[in-house]
Short mmCIF file of C-alpha atoms and ligand atoms in Angstrom, two decimals:
data_model
loop_
_atom_site.label_atom_id
_atom_site.label_comp_id
_atom_site.label_asym_id
_atom_site.label_seq_id
_atom_site.Cartn_x
_atom_site.Cartn_y
_atom_site.Cartn_z
CA MET A 1 -22.20 -110.95 76.49
CA ASP A 2 -23.16 -113.20 79.32
CA GLU A 3 -22.65 -116.88 77.76
CA VAL A 4 -24.16 -118.60 80.55
CA ARG A 5 -27.40 -116.94 80.54
CA LEU A 6 -27.38 -116.69 76.52
CA SER A 7 -27.25 -120.50 76.99
CA SER A 8 -29.78 -120.95 79.46
CA PHE A 9 -31.94 -118.65 77.45
CA ILE A 10 -31.65 -120.75 74.43
CA GLU A 11 -32.49 -123.81 76.49
CA SER A 12 -35.49 -122.36 77.86
CA LEU A 13 -36.86 -122.23 74.15
CA GLU A 14 -36.46 -126.33 73.94
CA GLN A 15 -39.63 -128.23 73.91
CA PRO A 16 -39.87 -130.89 76.70
CA LYS A 17 -38.50 -134.11 75.20
CA ASP A 18 -39.76 -137.62 74.92
CA PRO A 19 -40.04 -139.15 78.52
CA VAL A 20 -37.67 -141.90 77.62
CA LEU A 21 -35.09 -139.59 76.19
CA GLU A 22 -35.25 -136.92 79.17
CA ASN A 23 -35.08 -140.20 81.74
CA ILE A 24 -31.74 -140.98 80.01
CA ARG A 25 -30.26 -137.55 80.34
CA LYS A 26 -31.33 -136.93 83.62
CA GLU A 27 -29.67 -140.30 85.05
CA ALA A 28 -26.53 -139.69 82.91
CA LEU A 29 -26.34 -135.85 84.49
CA GLN A 30 -26.70 -137.16 87.97
CA LYS A 31 -23.80 -139.75 87.60
CA ASP A 32 -21.63 -137.07 85.75
CA VAL A 33 -21.48 -138.76 82.48
CA PRO A 34 -21.06 -136.00 79.88
CA VAL A 35 -24.17 -135.55 77.44
CA ILE A 36 -24.74 -133.48 74.36
CA ARG A 37 -26.02 -130.06 75.67
CA PRO A 38 -29.31 -129.12 74.85
CA GLU A 39 -28.42 -126.25 72.43
CA THR A 40 -25.91 -128.59 70.41
CA GLU A 41 -28.67 -131.22 70.64
CA ALA A 42 -30.82 -128.92 68.78
CA LEU A 43 -28.35 -128.23 65.99
CA LEU A 44 -27.81 -131.76 65.81
CA VAL A 45 -31.40 -132.67 65.44
CA PHE A 46 -31.86 -129.84 62.62
CA PHE A 47 -29.23 -131.12 60.86
CA LEU A 48 -30.22 -134.88 61.05
CA LYS A 49 -33.95 -133.70 59.93
CA ALA A 50 -32.32 -131.78 57.07
CA PHE A 51 -30.21 -134.62 55.96
CA LYS A 52 -32.39 -137.42 56.62
CA PRO A 53 -29.32 -139.87 56.77
CA GLU A 54 -30.14 -143.73 56.65
CA ARG A 55 -26.80 -144.87 58.18
CA ILE A 56 -24.94 -142.95 61.09
CA LEU A 57 -21.58 -143.29 62.82
CA GLU A 58 -21.23 -141.68 66.20
CA ILE A 59 -17.79 -141.67 68.13
CA GLY A 60 -18.13 -141.19 71.74
CA CYS A 61 -21.30 -143.29 72.85
CA ALA A 62 -20.98 -142.50 76.70
CA VAL A 63 -24.21 -144.14 78.01
CA GLY A 64 -26.08 -143.91 74.53
CA TYR A 65 -28.07 -140.38 75.01
CA SER A 66 -27.16 -138.92 71.82
CA ALA A 67 -27.20 -142.19 69.95
CA CYS A 68 -31.10 -142.53 71.17
CA VAL A 69 -31.59 -138.73 69.91
CA MET A 70 -30.66 -139.53 66.58
CA ALA A 71 -32.33 -142.86 66.49
CA TYR A 72 -35.49 -141.15 67.66
CA THR A 73 -34.78 -138.16 65.04
CA CYS A 74 -34.25 -140.75 62.11
CA PRO A 75 -36.79 -143.62 62.82
CA GLU A 76 -35.37 -145.37 59.64
CA ALA A 77 -31.73 -144.94 60.27
CA GLY A 78 -29.22 -147.60 61.40
CA ILE A 79 -26.77 -146.47 63.99
CA ASP A 80 -23.41 -147.51 64.68
CA THR A 81 -21.54 -146.13 67.87
CA MET A 82 -18.44 -146.85 69.86
CA GLU A 83 -17.26 -146.47 73.66
CA ASN A 84 -13.92 -147.29 75.59
CA TYR A 85 -14.69 -146.60 79.11
CA ALA A 86 -16.02 -149.94 79.98
CA PRO A 87 -18.19 -148.77 82.79
CA ARG A 88 -20.43 -147.05 80.42
CA ILE A 89 -21.15 -149.98 77.85
CA PRO A 90 -23.48 -151.86 79.95
CA GLU A 91 -25.64 -148.72 80.79
CA ALA A 92 -25.53 -147.79 77.14
CA ARG A 93 -26.91 -151.00 76.37
CA ALA A 94 -29.51 -150.88 78.95
CA ASN A 95 -30.39 -147.59 77.71
CA PHE A 96 -31.05 -148.90 74.09
CA GLU A 97 -33.11 -151.83 75.53
CA LYS A 98 -34.95 -149.06 77.57
CA ALA A 99 -35.51 -146.75 74.43
CA GLY A 100 -36.43 -149.93 72.26
CA LEU A 101 -33.67 -149.14 69.97
CA SER A 102 -31.46 -152.38 70.38
CA SER A 103 -32.17 -153.78 66.83
CA ARG A 104 -30.96 -150.17 65.25
CA VAL A 105 -27.97 -149.45 67.36
CA THR A 106 -24.73 -151.41 67.14
CA LEU A 107 -22.27 -150.55 69.90
CA TYR A 108 -18.61 -151.07 69.19
CA GLU A 109 -16.65 -151.72 72.51
CA GLY A 110 -13.35 -150.27 72.55
CA ASP A 111 -10.71 -147.35 71.30
CA ALA A 112 -12.30 -145.38 68.15
CA SER A 113 -8.33 -145.40 66.82
CA GLU A 114 -8.80 -149.16 66.50
CA ILE A 115 -12.36 -149.60 65.40
CA LEU A 116 -12.60 -146.68 62.77
CA PRO A 117 -10.00 -148.47 60.33
CA ASP A 118 -12.02 -151.85 60.47
CA LEU A 119 -15.41 -150.13 59.45
CA THR A 120 -16.91 -150.19 56.02
CA GLY A 121 -18.72 -147.20 54.83
CA PRO A 122 -20.28 -145.49 53.33
CA TYR A 123 -21.98 -143.66 56.28
CA ASP A 124 -24.24 -140.46 55.47
CA PHE A 125 -23.45 -138.78 58.82
CA ILE A 126 -20.74 -139.05 61.51
CA PHE A 127 -21.32 -137.40 64.78
CA MET A 128 -17.69 -137.08 66.38
CA ASP A 129 -18.04 -136.49 70.29
CA ALA A 130 -15.15 -138.22 71.90
CA ALA A 131 -11.41 -137.40 73.10
CA LYS A 132 -10.69 -133.70 71.24
CA GLY A 133 -6.87 -134.44 70.79
CA GLN A 134 -7.82 -137.27 68.46
CA TYR A 135 -10.16 -135.57 66.03
CA ILE A 136 -7.35 -134.56 63.88
CA HIS A 137 -6.08 -138.25 63.72
CA TRP A 138 -9.67 -139.68 62.92
CA LEU A 139 -10.43 -137.32 60.07
CA GLN A 140 -8.84 -139.43 57.61
CA ASP A 141 -11.19 -142.35 58.65
CA CYS A 142 -14.02 -139.90 58.61
CA GLU A 143 -13.25 -139.07 54.93
CA ARG A 144 -12.89 -142.45 53.86
CA LEU A 145 -16.33 -143.65 55.71
CA LEU A 146 -18.41 -140.78 54.61
CA ARG A 147 -20.22 -140.74 51.25
CA PRO A 148 -19.48 -137.81 49.12
CA GLY A 149 -21.83 -135.20 50.26
CA GLY A 150 -22.31 -136.74 53.68
CA LEU A 151 -21.92 -134.44 56.86
CA LEU A 152 -19.36 -134.80 59.62
CA PHE A 153 -20.59 -133.09 62.76
CA ALA A 154 -18.07 -132.59 65.46
CA ASP A 155 -18.95 -131.34 69.17
CA ASN A 156 -16.40 -129.40 71.49
CA VAL A 157 -14.16 -128.21 68.65
CA LEU A 158 -14.00 -124.60 70.80
CA SER A 159 -13.42 -126.59 74.28
CA GLY A 160 -16.05 -123.80 75.37
CA GLY A 161 -13.89 -121.15 74.53
CA ASP A 162 -10.80 -122.20 75.93
CA ILE A 163 -9.30 -122.90 72.87
CA LEU A 164 -8.47 -118.93 72.50
CA GLU A 165 -6.45 -118.94 75.70
CA ALA A 166 -2.45 -118.07 75.12
CA ARG A 167 -0.22 -121.44 75.19
CA THR A 168 1.46 -120.13 78.09
CA THR A 169 -2.09 -120.11 80.19
CA VAL A 170 -3.16 -123.60 79.64
CA ASP A 171 -1.46 -126.75 81.28
CA ARG A 172 0.51 -128.81 79.26
CA ARG A 173 -2.16 -131.74 78.61
CA ASN A 174 -4.61 -129.15 77.55
CA ARG A 175 -2.02 -127.32 75.31
CA THR A 176 -1.48 -130.67 73.45
CA ILE A 177 -5.24 -130.77 72.65
CA HIS A 178 -5.73 -127.48 72.01
CA LYS A 179 -2.82 -127.26 69.29
CA ARG A 180 -4.58 -130.89 67.88
CA MET A 181 -7.80 -129.18 67.82
CA ARG A 182 -6.32 -126.19 65.89
CA ASP A 183 -4.79 -128.58 63.66
CA PHE A 184 -8.09 -130.17 63.01
CA LEU A 185 -10.08 -127.01 62.59
CA TYR A 186 -7.43 -125.68 59.95
CA GLU A 187 -7.69 -128.77 58.03
CA ILE A 188 -11.12 -128.94 57.88
CA LYS A 189 -11.33 -125.02 56.69
CA HIS A 190 -8.50 -125.62 54.43
CA SER A 191 -8.62 -129.06 52.80
CA SER A 192 -10.29 -129.11 49.43
CA HIS A 193 -11.71 -132.39 50.66
CA TRP A 194 -14.30 -130.71 53.14
CA GLU A 195 -16.32 -127.34 53.22
CA SER A 196 -16.81 -126.54 56.82
CA ALA A 197 -18.38 -124.23 59.09
CA VAL A 198 -17.32 -123.65 62.64
CA ILE A 199 -20.37 -122.82 65.16
CA PRO A 200 -20.01 -121.00 68.43
CA VAL A 201 -22.87 -122.96 69.82
CA GLY A 202 -22.36 -125.15 73.40
CA ASP A 203 -18.59 -126.15 73.34
CA GLY A 204 -18.44 -125.07 69.69
CA VAL A 205 -19.41 -127.45 66.90
CA SER A 206 -17.92 -127.78 63.34
CA VAL A 207 -20.17 -128.78 60.54
CA SER A 208 -18.15 -130.39 57.24
CA LEU A 209 -19.48 -131.82 54.09
CA LYS A 210 -17.41 -134.38 52.43
CA GLN A 211 -16.82 -132.74 48.77
C1 LIG B 301 -18.80 -136.30 75.46
S1 LIG B 301 -18.83 -138.28 75.91
C2 LIG B 301 -20.12 -138.49 74.59
C3 LIG B 301 -21.61 -138.07 74.85
C4 LIG B 301 -22.58 -138.92 74.09
N1 LIG B 301 -22.23 -138.60 72.94
C5 LIG B 301 -23.74 -138.12 74.27
O1 LIG B 301 -24.00 -136.65 73.96
O2 LIG B 301 -24.71 -138.71 74.83
C6 LIG B 301 -17.35 -138.71 75.03
C7 LIG B 301 -17.19 -140.18 75.42
O3 LIG B 301 -16.27 -140.69 74.52
C8 LIG B 301 -15.56 -141.87 74.92
N2 LIG B 301 -14.16 -141.81 74.31
C9 LIG B 301 -13.30 -140.77 74.47
N3 LIG B 301 -12.21 -141.38 73.58
C10 LIG B 301 -12.81 -142.51 73.02
C11 LIG B 301 -11.92 -143.17 72.24
N4 LIG B 301 -10.59 -143.12 71.54
N5 LIG B 301 -12.52 -144.22 71.82
C12 LIG B 301 -14.03 -144.30 71.86
N6 LIG B 301 -14.36 -143.67 72.93
C13 LIG B 301 -14.11 -142.84 73.36
C14 LIG B 301 -15.36 -141.18 76.34
O4 LIG B 301 -15.22 -142.49 77.03
C15 LIG B 301 -16.83 -140.80 76.62
O5 LIG B 301 -17.80 -141.68 77.17
#
Protein backbone atom coordinates (compact mmCIF):
# COMPACT_ATOMS: atom_id res chain seq x y z
CA MET A 1 0.00 0.00 0.00
CA ASP A 2 1.38 3.44 -0.97
CA GLU A 3 1.02 5.41 2.27
CA VAL A 4 1.77 8.80 0.76
CA ARG A 5 -0.98 8.38 -1.85
CA LEU A 6 -3.35 7.07 0.78
CA SER A 7 -2.60 10.04 3.02
CA SER A 8 -3.15 12.49 0.10
CA PHE A 9 -6.42 10.74 -0.72
CA ILE A 10 -7.66 11.04 2.87
CA GLU A 11 -6.57 14.69 2.93
CA SER A 12 -8.48 15.34 -0.31
CA LEU A 13 -11.70 14.30 1.45
CA GLU A 14 -11.36 17.08 4.03
CA GLN A 15 -13.69 20.07 3.84
CA PRO A 16 -12.16 23.57 3.54
CA LYS A 17 -11.23 24.90 6.98
CA ASP A 18 -12.07 28.14 8.66
CA PRO A 19 -9.97 30.83 6.86
CA VAL A 20 -8.30 31.95 10.13
CA LEU A 21 -7.17 28.38 10.85
CA GLU A 22 -6.14 27.85 7.23
CA ASN A 23 -4.01 30.97 7.37
CA ILE A 24 -2.28 29.98 10.63
CA ARG A 25 -1.55 26.53 9.20
CA LYS A 26 -0.24 27.92 5.91
CA GLU A 27 2.09 30.40 7.63
CA ALA A 28 3.36 27.70 10.00
CA LEU A 29 4.17 25.33 7.14
CA GLN A 30 5.90 28.13 5.19
CA LYS A 31 8.22 28.59 8.20
CA ASP A 32 8.76 24.84 8.62
CA VAL A 33 6.94 24.82 11.94
CA PRO A 34 5.54 21.32 12.57
CA VAL A 35 1.75 21.23 12.79
CA ILE A 36 -0.71 18.38 13.13
CA ARG A 37 -1.33 16.49 9.88
CA PRO A 38 -4.79 16.92 8.30
CA GLU A 39 -5.78 13.27 8.75
CA THR A 40 -4.63 13.34 12.40
CA GLU A 41 -6.48 16.62 12.91
CA ALA A 42 -9.67 14.99 11.59
CA LEU A 43 -9.30 12.21 14.16
CA LEU A 44 -8.57 14.72 16.95
CA VAL A 45 -11.65 16.75 16.02
CA PHE A 46 -13.72 13.55 15.93
CA PHE A 47 -12.67 12.62 19.49
CA LEU A 48 -13.20 16.18 20.71
CA LYS A 49 -16.74 16.25 19.30
CA ALA A 50 -17.51 12.88 20.85
CA PHE A 51 -15.98 13.82 24.21
CA LYS A 52 -17.05 17.46 24.50
CA PRO A 53 -14.26 18.29 26.96
CA GLU A 54 -14.53 21.43 29.06
CA ARG A 55 -10.89 21.52 30.11
CA ILE A 56 -8.17 20.61 27.63
CA LEU A 57 -4.42 20.36 28.16
CA GLU A 58 -1.97 20.40 25.27
CA ILE A 59 1.71 19.48 25.54
CA GLY A 60 3.48 21.02 22.54
CA CYS A 61 1.92 24.24 21.27
CA ALA A 62 4.36 25.27 18.51
CA VAL A 63 2.64 28.37 17.03
CA GLY A 64 -0.78 27.45 18.36
CA TYR A 65 -2.41 25.86 15.32
CA SER A 66 -3.81 22.74 17.05
CA ALA A 67 -4.79 24.75 20.15
CA CYS A 68 -6.88 26.99 17.84
CA VAL A 69 -8.40 23.91 16.17
CA MET A 70 -9.35 22.49 19.58
CA ALA A 71 -10.75 25.82 20.78
CA TYR A 72 -12.85 26.23 17.61
CA THR A 73 -14.07 22.64 17.89
CA CYS A 74 -15.02 23.03 21.57
CA PRO A 75 -16.36 26.56 21.85
CA GLU A 76 -17.01 26.29 25.60
CA ALA A 77 -13.65 24.78 26.53
CA GLY A 78 -10.67 26.34 28.26
CA ILE A 79 -7.31 25.26 26.88
CA ASP A 80 -3.94 25.17 28.63
CA THR A 81 -0.95 24.63 26.39
CA MET A 82 2.84 24.85 26.69
CA GLU A 83 5.88 25.48 24.53
CA ASN A 84 9.60 25.52 25.31
CA TYR A 85 11.03 26.90 22.06
CA ALA A 86 11.13 30.66 22.72
CA PRO A 87 10.80 31.97 19.12
CA ARG A 88 7.46 30.15 18.73
CA ILE A 89 5.87 31.67 21.85
CA PRO A 90 5.16 35.24 20.55
CA GLU A 91 3.90 33.73 17.30
CA ALA A 92 1.52 31.47 19.19
CA ARG A 93 0.27 34.43 21.24
CA ALA A 94 -0.24 36.48 18.04
CA ASN A 95 -2.18 33.59 16.50
CA PHE A 96 -4.43 33.27 19.57
CA GLU A 97 -5.10 37.01 19.30
CA LYS A 98 -5.86 36.72 15.55
CA ALA A 99 -8.23 33.82 16.23
CA GLY A 100 -9.99 35.73 19.03
CA LEU A 101 -8.95 33.07 21.55
CA SER A 102 -6.60 34.90 23.92
CA SER A 103 -9.11 34.77 26.77
CA ARG A 104 -9.68 31.00 26.42
CA VAL A 105 -6.13 29.76 25.88
CA THR A 106 -3.40 29.87 28.54
CA LEU A 107 0.11 29.41 27.18
CA TYR A 108 2.76 28.24 29.65
CA GLU A 109 6.30 29.07 28.60
CA GLY A 110 8.96 26.48 29.32
CA ASP A 111 9.69 22.79 29.52
CA ALA A 112 6.75 20.45 29.96
CA SER A 113 8.77 18.39 32.45
CA GLU A 114 8.85 21.42 34.76
CA ILE A 115 5.35 22.75 34.01
CA LEU A 116 3.33 19.53 34.28
CA PRO A 117 4.13 18.77 37.95
CA ASP A 118 2.82 22.23 38.94
CA LEU A 119 -0.50 21.93 37.09
CA THR A 120 -3.72 21.01 38.83
CA GLY A 121 -6.39 18.88 37.22
CA PRO A 122 -8.77 17.56 36.45
CA TYR A 123 -8.59 17.90 32.68
CA ASP A 124 -11.06 16.05 30.45
CA PHE A 125 -8.72 15.70 27.49
CA ILE A 126 -4.94 15.84 26.96
CA PHE A 127 -3.33 16.25 23.55
CA MET A 128 0.33 15.21 23.75
CA ASP A 129 2.36 16.44 20.79
CA ALA A 130 5.91 17.32 21.85
CA ALA A 131 9.27 15.56 22.35
CA LYS A 132 8.53 11.89 21.60
CA GLY A 133 11.27 10.62 23.90
CA GLN A 134 9.52 12.24 26.86
CA TYR A 135 6.04 10.71 26.50
CA ILE A 136 6.90 7.87 28.85
CA HIS A 137 8.17 10.39 31.43
CA TRP A 138 5.04 12.58 31.17
CA LEU A 139 2.61 9.67 31.44
CA GLN A 140 2.36 9.75 35.24
CA ASP A 141 1.51 13.44 35.25
CA CYS A 142 -1.07 12.87 32.50
CA GLU A 143 -2.67 10.20 34.65
CA ARG A 144 -2.70 12.50 37.68
CA LEU A 145 -4.13 15.40 35.67
CA LEU A 146 -6.87 13.56 33.78
CA ARG A 147 -10.24 12.85 35.33
CA PRO A 148 -11.28 9.17 35.42
CA GLY A 149 -12.69 8.46 31.95
CA GLY A 150 -10.65 11.34 30.48
CA LEU A 151 -8.80 10.86 27.20
CA LEU A 152 -5.10 11.06 26.40
CA PHE A 153 -4.56 11.57 22.65
CA ALA A 154 -0.86 11.24 21.75
CA ASP A 155 0.54 12.04 18.29
CA ASN A 156 3.66 10.72 16.52
CA VAL A 157 3.73 7.47 18.48
CA LEU A 158 4.84 5.39 15.48
CA SER A 159 7.33 8.00 14.19
CA GLY A 160 5.77 7.62 10.74
CA GLY A 161 6.56 3.88 10.86
CA ASP A 162 10.26 4.29 11.75
CA ILE A 163 9.60 2.73 15.14
CA LEU A 164 9.49 -0.64 13.36
CA GLU A 165 13.05 -0.32 12.09
CA ALA A 166 15.68 -2.62 13.57
CA ARG A 167 17.69 -1.08 16.39
CA THR A 168 20.91 -1.29 14.43
CA THR A 169 19.58 0.64 11.42
CA VAL A 170 18.68 3.82 13.32
CA ASP A 171 21.15 6.35 14.72
CA ARG A 172 21.91 6.44 18.44
CA ARG A 173 19.60 9.39 19.24
CA ASN A 174 16.61 7.88 17.45
CA ARG A 175 17.40 4.52 19.01
CA THR A 176 16.81 6.07 22.45
CA ILE A 177 13.66 7.86 21.28
CA HIS A 178 12.27 4.69 19.72
CA LYS A 179 13.08 2.65 22.81
CA ARG A 180 11.27 5.17 25.02
CA MET A 181 8.31 5.30 22.64
CA ARG A 182 8.05 1.51 22.67
CA ASP A 183 8.09 1.71 26.50
CA PHE A 184 5.29 4.29 26.34
CA LEU A 185 3.19 2.11 24.02
CA TYR A 186 3.83 -0.96 26.18
CA GLU A 187 2.79 0.91 29.31
CA ILE A 188 -0.48 2.34 27.93
CA LYS A 189 -1.40 -1.09 26.49
CA HIS A 190 -0.46 -3.16 29.56
CA SER A 191 -1.21 -0.92 32.54
CA SER A 192 -4.56 -1.47 34.24
CA HIS A 193 -4.73 2.34 34.59
CA TRP A 194 -5.31 2.83 30.87
CA GLU A 195 -7.50 1.40 28.10
CA SER A 196 -5.69 2.21 24.87
CA ALA A 197 -5.70 1.77 21.11
CA VAL A 198 -2.85 2.55 18.72
CA ILE A 199 -4.00 3.90 15.37
CA PRO A 200 -1.72 4.07 12.31
CA VAL A 201 -2.94 7.45 11.09
CA GLY A 202 -0.43 10.18 10.17
CA ASP A 203 2.70 9.56 12.24
CA GLY A 204 0.72 7.22 14.50
CA VAL A 205 -1.74 8.15 17.23
CA SER A 206 -2.55 6.49 20.52
CA VAL A 207 -5.79 7.11 22.38
CA SER A 208 -5.98 6.13 26.03
CA LEU A 209 -8.85 6.30 28.46
CA LYS A 210 -7.92 6.80 32.08
CA GLN A 211 -9.58 3.96 33.96
C1 LIG B 1 4.88 18.85 16.73
S1 LIG B 1 5.08 20.41 17.44
C2 LIG B 1 3.49 20.82 18.05
C3 LIG B 1 2.53 21.14 16.96
C4 LIG B 1 1.20 21.65 17.48
N1 LIG B 1 0.62 20.76 18.44
C5 LIG B 1 0.26 21.83 16.32
O1 LIG B 1 -0.21 20.81 15.76
O2 LIG B 1 0.01 22.98 15.93
C6 LIG B 1 5.89 20.05 18.93
C7 LIG B 1 6.22 21.30 19.75
O3 LIG B 1 6.54 20.87 21.06
C8 LIG B 1 7.60 21.67 21.54
N2 LIG B 1 8.28 20.89 22.59
C9 LIG B 1 9.12 19.83 22.42
N3 LIG B 1 9.53 19.39 23.61
C10 LIG B 1 8.95 20.16 24.55
C11 LIG B 1 9.03 20.20 25.96
N4 LIG B 1 9.81 19.35 26.63
N5 LIG B 1 8.32 21.14 26.62
C12 LIG B 1 7.54 22.03 25.93
N6 LIG B 1 7.43 22.03 24.58
C13 LIG B 1 8.14 21.13 23.90
C14 LIG B 1 8.47 21.90 20.31
O4 LIG B 1 9.28 23.04 20.47
C15 LIG B 1 7.43 22.04 19.21
O5 LIG B 1 7.12 23.40 18.97
